[in-house]
XYZ file of C-alpha atoms in Angstrom:
594
model
C -87.703 43.652 19.565
C -84.931 42.222 21.721
C -85.505 42.627 25.419
C -82.814 42.957 28.031
C -83.730 39.481 29.288
C -82.925 37.850 25.961
C -79.789 39.906 25.276
C -77.924 38.567 28.335
C -78.003 34.838 27.478
C -77.270 35.584 23.856
C -74.196 37.570 24.702
C -72.940 34.801 26.951
C -73.411 32.277 24.147
C -71.383 34.381 21.711
C -68.589 34.791 24.212
C -68.544 31.056 24.941
C -68.417 30.232 21.249
C -65.581 32.720 20.770
C -63.582 31.118 23.583
C -64.200 27.646 22.188
C -63.158 28.830 18.725
C -59.984 30.403 20.105
C -59.094 27.194 21.919
C -59.713 25.163 18.772
C -57.511 27.542 16.774
C -54.773 27.173 19.343
C -54.990 23.374 19.082
C -54.910 23.543 15.281
C -51.871 25.824 15.315
C -50.107 23.548 17.766
C -51.020 20.454 15.725
C -49.630 22.018 12.537
C -46.467 22.948 14.419
C -46.032 19.388 15.728
C -46.921 17.477 12.586
C -45.638 19.820 9.892
C -43.384 22.687 10.979
C -41.374 20.821 13.623
C -42.131 17.254 12.518
C -38.493 16.214 12.035
C -37.479 17.571 15.415
C -40.271 15.777 17.244
C -39.658 12.501 15.429
C -36.003 12.738 16.429
C -37.033 13.376 20.050
C -39.371 10.414 19.976
C -36.603 8.112 18.796
C -34.843 8.640 22.092
C -37.901 7.870 24.260
C -38.388 4.426 25.750
C -37.995 1.463 23.421
C -39.928 2.984 20.507
C -36.985 4.527 18.654
C -34.460 2.496 16.641
C -31.250 3.629 14.983
C -29.206 1.390 12.720
C -25.841 2.269 11.239
C -25.589 2.133 7.482
C -22.045 1.046 6.778
C -20.154 2.308 3.757
C -17.648 0.000 2.135
C -13.922 0.689 2.288
C -12.636 1.676 -1.140
C -10.899 -0.742 -3.464
C -7.250 -0.875 -4.524
C -6.479 -1.668 -8.162
C -3.365 -1.936 -10.306
C -2.515 0.240 -13.314
C -4.795 -1.830 -15.549
C -7.762 -1.798 -13.176
C -7.235 -5.299 -11.775
C -8.662 -5.267 -8.244
C -6.099 -6.098 -5.565
C -8.264 -5.278 -2.524
C -12.002 -4.760 -2.057
C -14.582 -4.764 0.733
C -17.795 -6.682 1.284
C -20.353 -5.882 3.981
C -21.540 -8.894 5.951
C -23.975 -9.095 8.859
C -23.804 -10.852 12.204
C -27.336 -11.868 13.229
C -28.413 -12.236 16.839
C -31.617 -12.870 18.803
C -32.996 -11.549 22.105
C -34.312 -14.646 23.945
C -36.025 -12.641 26.690
C -37.902 -10.514 24.150
C -38.956 -13.648 22.266
C -40.573 -15.023 25.409
C -42.069 -11.661 26.371
C -43.897 -11.428 23.039
C -44.873 -15.109 23.039
C -46.437 -14.811 26.504
C -48.489 -11.711 25.701
C -52.001 -13.227 25.651
C -53.686 -9.887 24.988
C -51.687 -9.108 21.856
C -49.779 -12.173 20.623
C -47.276 -11.757 17.732
C -48.482 -12.350 14.200
C -45.764 -14.976 13.754
C -45.191 -17.401 16.597
C -41.654 -18.148 17.729
C -41.964 -21.709 16.454
C -42.904 -20.483 12.972
C -40.315 -17.714 13.074
C -37.544 -20.215 13.874
C -38.518 -22.211 10.772
C -38.423 -19.059 8.609
C -35.084 -17.946 10.031
C -33.501 -21.366 9.513
C -34.657 -21.480 5.891
C -32.795 -18.221 5.229
C -29.613 -18.828 7.233
C -29.231 -22.473 6.259
C -29.397 -23.693 9.844
C -31.594 -26.304 11.491
C -34.712 -24.785 13.072
C -34.551 -27.224 15.984
C -30.969 -26.180 16.703
C -32.043 -22.533 16.854
C -34.974 -23.270 19.161
C -32.847 -25.470 21.410
C -30.094 -22.857 21.534
C -32.503 -20.107 22.583
C -34.105 -22.412 25.174
C -30.727 -23.327 26.655
C -29.778 -19.669 26.734
C -32.948 -18.791 28.670
C -32.455 -21.680 31.054
C -29.075 -20.327 32.086
C -30.280 -16.710 32.137
C -34.035 -15.940 32.004
C -33.230 -12.294 31.251
C -30.809 -13.016 28.430
C -30.894 -10.518 25.592
C -28.232 -12.088 23.412
C -28.017 -15.280 21.389
C -25.607 -15.459 18.445
C -27.569 -16.669 15.446
C -25.103 -16.614 12.569
C -22.145 -14.494 11.491
C -21.055 -13.306 8.074
C -24.446 -13.182 6.357
C -24.602 -11.614 2.905
C -26.617 -8.496 2.124
C -29.177 -10.693 0.368
C -29.685 -12.791 3.519
C -29.801 -9.645 5.626
C -32.663 -8.250 3.538
C -34.583 -11.537 3.705
C -34.270 -11.653 7.491
C -35.155 -7.978 7.845
C -38.349 -8.503 5.860
C -39.536 -11.000 8.467
C -40.181 -7.994 10.720
C -39.120 -9.748 13.928
C -38.538 -7.329 16.810
C -36.160 -9.712 18.573
C -33.886 -10.167 15.571
C -30.922 -7.761 15.209
C -28.209 -7.736 12.560
C -24.963 -5.877 13.018
C -23.152 -4.897 9.802
C -19.485 -5.680 9.525
C -16.999 -5.045 6.748
C -14.695 -7.816 5.597
C -11.705 -7.180 3.360
C -10.976 -9.419 0.385
C -7.740 -9.618 -1.610
C -8.684 -11.383 -4.880
C -5.096 -11.886 -6.102
C -3.778 -13.052 -2.748
C -0.042 -12.531 -2.409
C 0.366 -10.642 -5.701
C 1.852 -7.319 -4.559
C 0.529 -8.268 -1.116
C 3.387 -6.584 0.735
C 2.690 -3.346 -1.137
C -1.105 -3.518 -0.753
C -0.864 -4.193 2.991
C -3.728 -5.175 5.294
C -6.258 -3.836 7.820
C -7.018 -4.805 11.426
C -10.302 -6.043 12.886
C -11.526 -2.470 13.206
C -10.985 -1.794 9.509
C -7.942 0.425 10.081
C -5.042 0.143 7.629
C -1.966 -1.296 9.293
C 0.550 -1.512 6.449
C 1.164 -0.752 2.800
C -1.354 1.137 0.667
C -4.089 0.233 3.147
C -2.310 2.538 5.593
C -0.726 4.989 3.166
C -4.041 5.828 1.465
C -6.272 5.439 4.531
C -7.923 8.840 4.034
C -8.961 8.042 0.453
C -10.119 4.500 1.225
C -12.114 5.271 4.382
C -15.938 5.213 4.037
C -18.390 7.598 5.712
C -21.130 5.736 7.585
C -24.772 6.775 7.483
C -27.756 5.788 9.638
C -31.393 4.688 9.461
C -33.766 5.748 12.236
C -37.446 4.973 12.753
C -40.186 4.390 15.326
C -41.351 0.863 16.071
C -44.770 -0.378 17.096
C -45.369 -2.959 19.782
C -44.425 -5.899 17.594
C -41.544 -4.213 15.857
C -43.357 -2.823 12.825
C -42.079 0.503 11.477
C -44.500 3.365 12.107
C -45.251 5.028 8.739
C -43.646 8.440 8.299
C -41.127 7.930 11.093
C -38.249 6.627 8.980
C -35.237 8.868 8.349
C -32.193 7.779 6.296
C -28.744 9.325 5.922
C -26.967 7.381 3.189
C -23.504 5.955 3.743
C -20.694 6.924 1.380
C -18.245 4.307 0.179
C -14.530 5.014 0.392
C -12.557 6.134 -2.631
C -10.848 3.737 -5.015
C -7.055 3.863 -5.247
C -5.300 3.033 -8.497
C -1.632 2.095 -8.345
C 1.113 2.420 -10.953
C 1.988 -1.258 -10.474
C 1.308 -3.863 -13.123
C 0.043 -6.867 -11.124
C 0.747 -9.385 -13.906
C 4.380 -8.280 -14.029
C 4.539 -8.278 -10.243
C 3.183 -11.856 -10.169
C 5.825 -13.041 -12.619
C 8.632 -11.388 -10.665
C 7.436 -12.876 -7.371
C 7.409 -16.392 -8.844
C 10.826 -15.885 -10.404
C 12.326 -14.439 -7.204
C 11.048 -17.373 -5.158
C 12.742 -19.790 -7.523
C 16.025 -17.869 -7.826
C 16.322 -17.061 -4.112
C 15.834 -20.676 -3.105
C 18.217 -21.843 -5.829
C 20.877 -19.500 -4.433
C 20.102 -20.315 -0.813
C 19.169 -16.701 -0.037
C 17.053 -15.519 2.883
C 15.013 -13.089 0.779
C 14.853 -11.340 -2.584
C 13.377 -8.179 -4.117
C 12.822 -6.675 -7.540
C 11.898 -3.105 -8.470
C 10.937 -1.790 -11.906
C 10.847 1.953 -12.639
C 9.646 3.637 -15.826
C 12.405 6.012 -16.911
C 10.342 8.810 -18.489
C 7.780 9.044 -15.653
C 9.370 7.734 -12.468
C 6.408 5.388 -11.992
C 7.068 2.173 -10.096
C 5.753 -0.611 -12.327
C 6.650 -3.505 -10.021
C 7.735 -3.938 -6.415
C 8.080 -7.668 -5.858
C 9.606 -9.663 -3.055
C 10.048 -13.118 -1.594
C 8.905 -14.271 0.914
C 5.626 -12.556 0.123
C 2.524 -11.768 2.147
C -1.019 -12.935 1.413
C -3.206 -10.326 3.178
C -6.075 -12.844 3.197
C -4.138 -14.978 5.683
C -1.618 -13.154 7.850
C -1.075 -16.247 9.974
C 0.512 -17.987 6.984
C 3.448 -15.549 7.180
C 5.829 -14.584 9.939
C 5.510 -11.026 11.318
C 8.805 -10.043 9.664
C 7.094 -10.659 6.303
C 4.086 -8.427 7.078
C 5.889 -5.282 6.004
C 7.822 -4.761 2.786
C 11.502 -5.375 2.207
C 11.394 -3.319 -0.988
C 10.739 -0.080 0.892
C 11.783 -1.059 4.386
C 15.207 -2.676 3.995
C 18.250 -0.410 3.959
C 21.688 -1.621 2.880
C 25.051 -0.381 1.698
C 24.702 -0.252 -2.101
C 28.288 -1.276 -2.744
C 29.561 -1.157 -6.301
C 26.197 -0.252 -7.845
C 26.879 3.293 -6.634
C 30.159 3.513 -8.517
C 27.978 4.721 -11.389
C 26.858 7.647 -9.240
C 30.474 8.471 -8.392
C 31.310 8.298 -12.105
C 28.463 10.695 -12.884
C 29.770 13.088 -10.239
C 33.305 12.949 -11.646
C 32.179 13.545 -15.228
C 29.687 16.267 -14.289
C 32.266 18.246 -12.306
C 34.892 17.808 -15.016
C 37.323 16.161 -12.580
C 38.053 13.474 -15.193
C 36.864 12.244 -18.574
C 36.671 8.940 -20.417
C 40.362 9.173 -21.355
C 41.650 9.907 -17.852
C 43.514 7.079 -16.121
C 44.661 6.190 -12.635
C 47.203 3.554 -11.599
C 45.699 1.031 -9.222
C 46.773 -2.335 -7.828
C 44.501 -4.900 -6.169
C 45.609 -3.789 -2.698
C 46.875 -0.347 -1.691
C 47.528 1.660 1.421
C 46.776 5.348 0.985
C 48.822 8.244 2.431
C 46.253 8.874 5.196
C 46.576 5.256 6.387
C 43.425 3.876 4.728
C 43.698 0.407 3.206
C 41.583 -0.434 0.160
C 41.248 -3.838 -1.507
C 39.727 -5.071 -4.737
C 37.655 -8.243 -4.921
C 40.449 -9.943 -6.867
C 44.248 -9.715 -6.775
C 45.986 -7.990 -9.650
C 49.089 -5.953 -10.499
C 48.980 -2.231 -11.111
C 46.844 -1.253 -14.097
C 46.345 2.118 -15.745
C 42.572 2.068 -15.364
C 40.212 4.260 -17.366
C 36.937 5.250 -15.717
C 35.141 2.656 -17.848
C 37.683 -0.011 -16.899
C 37.224 0.883 -13.244
C 33.511 0.028 -13.449
C 33.989 -2.980 -15.736
C 36.428 -4.591 -13.272
C 34.636 -2.904 -10.336
C 37.957 -1.825 -8.842
C 37.580 -0.225 -5.412
C 41.152 1.046 -5.467
C 40.806 2.763 -8.849
C 37.409 4.154 -7.871
C 38.921 5.596 -4.703
C 41.535 7.433 -6.760
C 39.009 8.675 -9.328
C 36.436 9.620 -6.694
C 38.754 11.679 -4.539
C 39.517 13.926 -7.499
C 36.267 15.556 -6.282
C 36.308 16.985 -2.751
C 34.277 15.216 -0.064
C 31.677 17.963 0.423
C 30.880 18.089 -3.291
C 30.520 14.318 -3.436
C 28.203 14.477 -0.420
C 26.027 17.042 -2.185
C 25.792 14.854 -5.303
C 24.750 11.880 -3.170
C 21.969 14.062 -1.748
C 20.909 15.101 -5.249
C 20.608 11.469 -6.257
C 18.300 10.814 -3.287
C 20.529 9.185 -0.689
C 19.142 9.758 2.798
C 15.643 10.772 1.633
C 12.509 8.643 1.427
C 11.106 8.151 -2.059
C 7.310 8.121 -1.661
C 6.727 8.178 2.124
C 5.566 4.586 2.062
C 4.601 3.302 5.533
C 7.738 2.311 7.435
C 9.868 3.207 4.422
C 13.548 3.277 5.205
C 15.366 6.563 4.864
C 18.916 5.295 4.834
C 21.896 6.996 6.416
C 24.155 9.602 4.830
C 26.762 10.966 7.192
C 27.898 14.577 6.648
C 31.193 14.875 4.770
C 32.789 16.437 7.824
C 32.330 13.137 9.662
C 34.052 10.993 7.038
C 37.218 9.491 8.467
C 40.353 8.383 6.590
C 38.734 5.078 5.532
C 35.246 6.361 4.666
C 36.744 9.181 2.596
C 37.513 6.452 0.036
C 34.797 3.923 0.912
C 32.088 6.440 -0.019
C 33.359 6.378 -3.608
C 32.371 2.726 -3.977
C 29.086 2.551 -2.076
C 30.051 2.067 1.548
C 29.552 4.170 4.701
C 25.980 5.089 3.708
C 22.809 3.078 3.208
C 19.933 3.175 0.746
C 16.720 1.337 -0.119
C 16.064 -0.427 -3.405
C 13.700 2.345 -4.627
C 16.333 4.996 -3.802
C 18.888 3.152 -5.878
C 16.398 2.611 -8.717
C 15.544 6.318 -8.560
C 19.215 7.272 -8.878
C 19.574 5.107 -11.991
C 16.345 6.563 -13.372
C 18.093 9.932 -13.385
C 21.119 8.532 -15.225
C 18.865 6.784 -17.759
C 16.817 9.969 -18.245
C 19.630 12.257 -19.376
C 20.449 13.386 -15.837
C 16.886 14.477 -14.997
C 15.676 12.886 -11.781
C 11.905 12.443 -11.460
C 10.453 11.654 -8.049
C 9.174 8.095 -7.920
C 5.434 7.503 -7.699
C 3.207 4.575 -6.769
C -0.269 6.184 -6.797
C -2.074 7.059 -10.023
C -5.273 8.450 -8.490
C -8.017 8.293 -5.895
C -11.576 8.184 -7.272
C -14.109 9.332 -4.681
C -17.591 7.882 -4.207
C -19.146 10.696 -6.255
C -16.810 10.009 -9.188
C -14.377 12.842 -8.496
C -10.848 11.821 -9.493
C -8.088 13.151 -7.257
C -4.537 12.835 -8.556
C -1.325 13.327 -6.557
C 0.806 16.399 -7.070
C 2.969 16.199 -10.162
C 6.340 14.611 -9.339
C 9.305 16.904 -8.893
C 11.822 17.062 -11.762
C 15.451 17.996 -11.100
C 18.480 18.000 -13.366
C 21.011 16.366 -11.045
C 23.825 16.028 -13.624
C 24.242 17.232 -17.176
C 22.796 15.247 -20.039
C 26.295 14.691 -21.397
C 27.575 13.252 -18.131
C 24.521 10.973 -17.810
C 24.878 9.704 -21.371
C 28.544 8.910 -20.800
C 27.671 6.889 -17.682
C 25.063 4.932 -19.667
C 27.755 4.153 -22.218
C 30.107 2.987 -19.459
C 27.362 0.771 -17.974
C 26.695 -0.733 -21.384
C 30.386 -1.610 -21.561
C 30.085 -3.231 -18.115
C 27.336 -5.449 -19.586
C 29.327 -6.179 -22.744
C 32.853 -6.595 -21.307
C 32.196 -7.695 -17.728
C 32.437 -11.219 -16.417
C 28.647 -11.672 -16.537
C 28.211 -10.610 -20.179
C 26.729 -13.931 -21.290
C 24.400 -14.242 -18.270
C 22.814 -10.786 -18.712
C 22.567 -10.770 -22.503
C 19.066 -10.193 -23.927
C 19.005 -10.921 -27.672
C 18.025 -7.897 -29.721
C 18.445 -5.376 -26.909
C 21.330 -3.251 -25.734
C 21.552 -3.507 -21.956
C 23.510 -1.466 -19.406
C 24.192 -2.854 -15.918
C 26.158 -2.609 -12.695
C 26.573 -5.179 -9.962
C 26.934 -4.745 -6.230
C 28.208 -7.032 -3.476
C 27.752 -5.268 -0.164
C 28.956 -6.580 3.164
C 26.218 -6.796 5.776
C 26.687 -4.863 8.964
C 26.174 -6.484 12.342
C 22.950 -5.693 14.201
C 24.865 -3.812 16.897
C 26.663 -1.766 14.243
C 30.070 -3.120 15.196
C 31.580 -3.957 11.837
C 30.551 -6.432 9.157
C 29.281 -10.008 9.317
C 31.824 -12.530 8.121
C 30.880 -14.048 4.770
C 27.397 -12.437 4.671
C 26.511 -10.280 1.670
C 23.629 -8.359 0.191
C 24.025 -8.794 -3.543
C 22.362 -6.726 -6.229
C 22.247 -5.990 -9.915
C 20.690 -2.934 -11.502
C 20.425 -2.009 -15.136
C 18.514 -0.191 -17.823
C 17.325 -1.014 -21.317
C 17.394 -0.385 -24.168
C 20.719 1.384 -23.648
C 20.268 3.412 -26.856
C 16.959 4.853 -25.559
C 16.380 3.755 -21.945
C 12.776 2.999 -20.998
C 13.009 0.870 -17.845
C 15.274 0.466 -14.848
C 15.270 -2.951 -13.197
C 16.888 -3.797 -9.877
C 17.174 -7.221 -8.243
C 18.590 -8.042 -4.797
C 19.364 -11.229 -2.866
C 19.813 -11.221 0.892
C 22.671 -13.468 2.019
C 22.885 -15.907 -0.902
C 24.948 -18.950 0.044
C 25.430 -20.924 -3.162
C 27.122 -17.963 -4.866
C 27.958 -15.109 -2.519
C 28.995 -12.523 -5.110
C 26.735 -10.343 -7.242
C 26.868 -13.066 -9.890
C 24.108 -14.694 -7.838
C 21.679 -12.076 -9.161
C 22.580 -12.360 -12.860
C 19.944 -14.915 -13.786
C 17.204 -13.134 -11.851
C 18.080 -9.796 -13.437
C 18.156 -11.213 -16.955
C 14.749 -12.848 -16.497
C 13.259 -9.744 -14.902
C 14.459 -7.339 -17.586
C 13.393 -9.724 -20.373
C 9.889 -9.927 -18.923
C 9.645 -6.147 -18.512
C 10.578 -5.585 -22.163
C 7.984 -8.179 -23.216
C 5.262 -6.822 -20.957
C 5.579 -3.297 -22.312
C 6.355 -4.412 -25.869
C 9.545 -2.396 -26.044
C 11.005 -2.422 -29.530
C 14.422 -4.036 -29.947
C 17.454 -1.802 -30.357
C 17.975 -0.573 -33.901
C 21.146 1.463 -33.339
C 24.319 -0.624 -32.890
C 26.474 -0.174 -29.835
C 29.342 2.313 -30.043
C 32.851 0.889 -30.172
C 33.960 -0.662 -26.918
C 35.592 1.649 -24.405
C 39.132 0.703 -23.370
C 39.655 -0.616 -19.848
C 43.275 0.489 -19.688
C 45.490 3.075 -21.331
């Protein structure tokens, strides 16, 4: 029988136990919340407390740039700059109660064995650093360490050793297509060329590694959190680097032989509009910018604008034939020098009496006077619209710092430019614009927007391709085919027939000798020319357009200066792409005069 005296203490005991149990439950619930439910949150909070938390950036590599065959033109390597904290070294060394597992003397030996330095030099450097500043937290150990060396140093587990990742860009083929590839700055930002144009594709996404450290720098188990870095995408170009290399070597030789300031070559695939080569001299090696002058850091191929001169007589001929203003039998009477009714004076490059020129003869002799008379059979506004259709005044691929050229409205053409625009003056173009115009002529009048980028392959393997190029029928197929025939007669009957001949292939060409305008825009430079030659082959079934330019040649100042370079360039293109020789003979020669 339980008495009242015994019931009281018993009840108190039960209550006390219940309270203790409730408190224990509360602790258990809180412990589960801290260590399980909200573990990530609390670890993250702890990383920001005192000196226990560490966060290291995980650097993704910038994407690579490759040519059409997969040859790498630019790639990235992550290197590490190692540094020591002298004050922390001494703090740990002087801790008698809990000395480090590895003494500083031993650690210096281990570090030196990995970095390839002398251990004594490291110890002396740290000592000198401390002598000048007892609180020093920075001593540069070694820069540019490989990932392998980084991992070896990291495994030493030294709290006073830090390694900052840094990306370095490598261009394996040096100056091959260097002006197109471009370069990056010290911050890894693209400054020119594809490095700038495709910056979004190439850029990596950095990750991070966070953890808690013990007293001597050891990682506390379970505290490590990693967000992986993502490498940038890989860009594939349409350019063939082997062809580009050949053209660069050839241009260097030809430009110097002709005493020219610079030279360029552009190759366009007729059926696709793809740019297969964009070469120039002088060229840029992105590995060593200091080896080039700043004016060579960009690209003359896309950046230089010039009056196309007689090369654009083919575009005027296409306009005339497409509008029906004349045909291959139509003639005009033209002398080597004429004054027109509106007061304009037009001269040919050579003196001659009046000839009854056909349209073909006009291009074969490259007569400015005859072209003026043929061209003005089409009104100025219509000619302006055809120039627009062929791409004058519009960028081709939005390449960084790409020139746009100038095309004045027809209403602004004065008495002289009314005629000058028929033979490639009073407007400016870039080499790719001119190559794009000839692509349309070679392709039966269908102009395809030029392209330089094949694809961007992201880090996860996703392949992103550019929008399909725009196709536009700028002139009829018949008109385009007739212009090709005229250009083939220029190659066969012109004064450079022997120099541009490629055995086994029918070739169509046009030359251009453009006066260079003064920097202030006030007229032309005396005796200074920008010479060019552009052509397509095989003429019976055009596959490639090749254009070569020389800036201010001095040995030969006419377009003849480019003949050798063009012939070599086109020959190499046909070899590179194994284009079959022509099997259909050339049509009978067109008459120059009637």
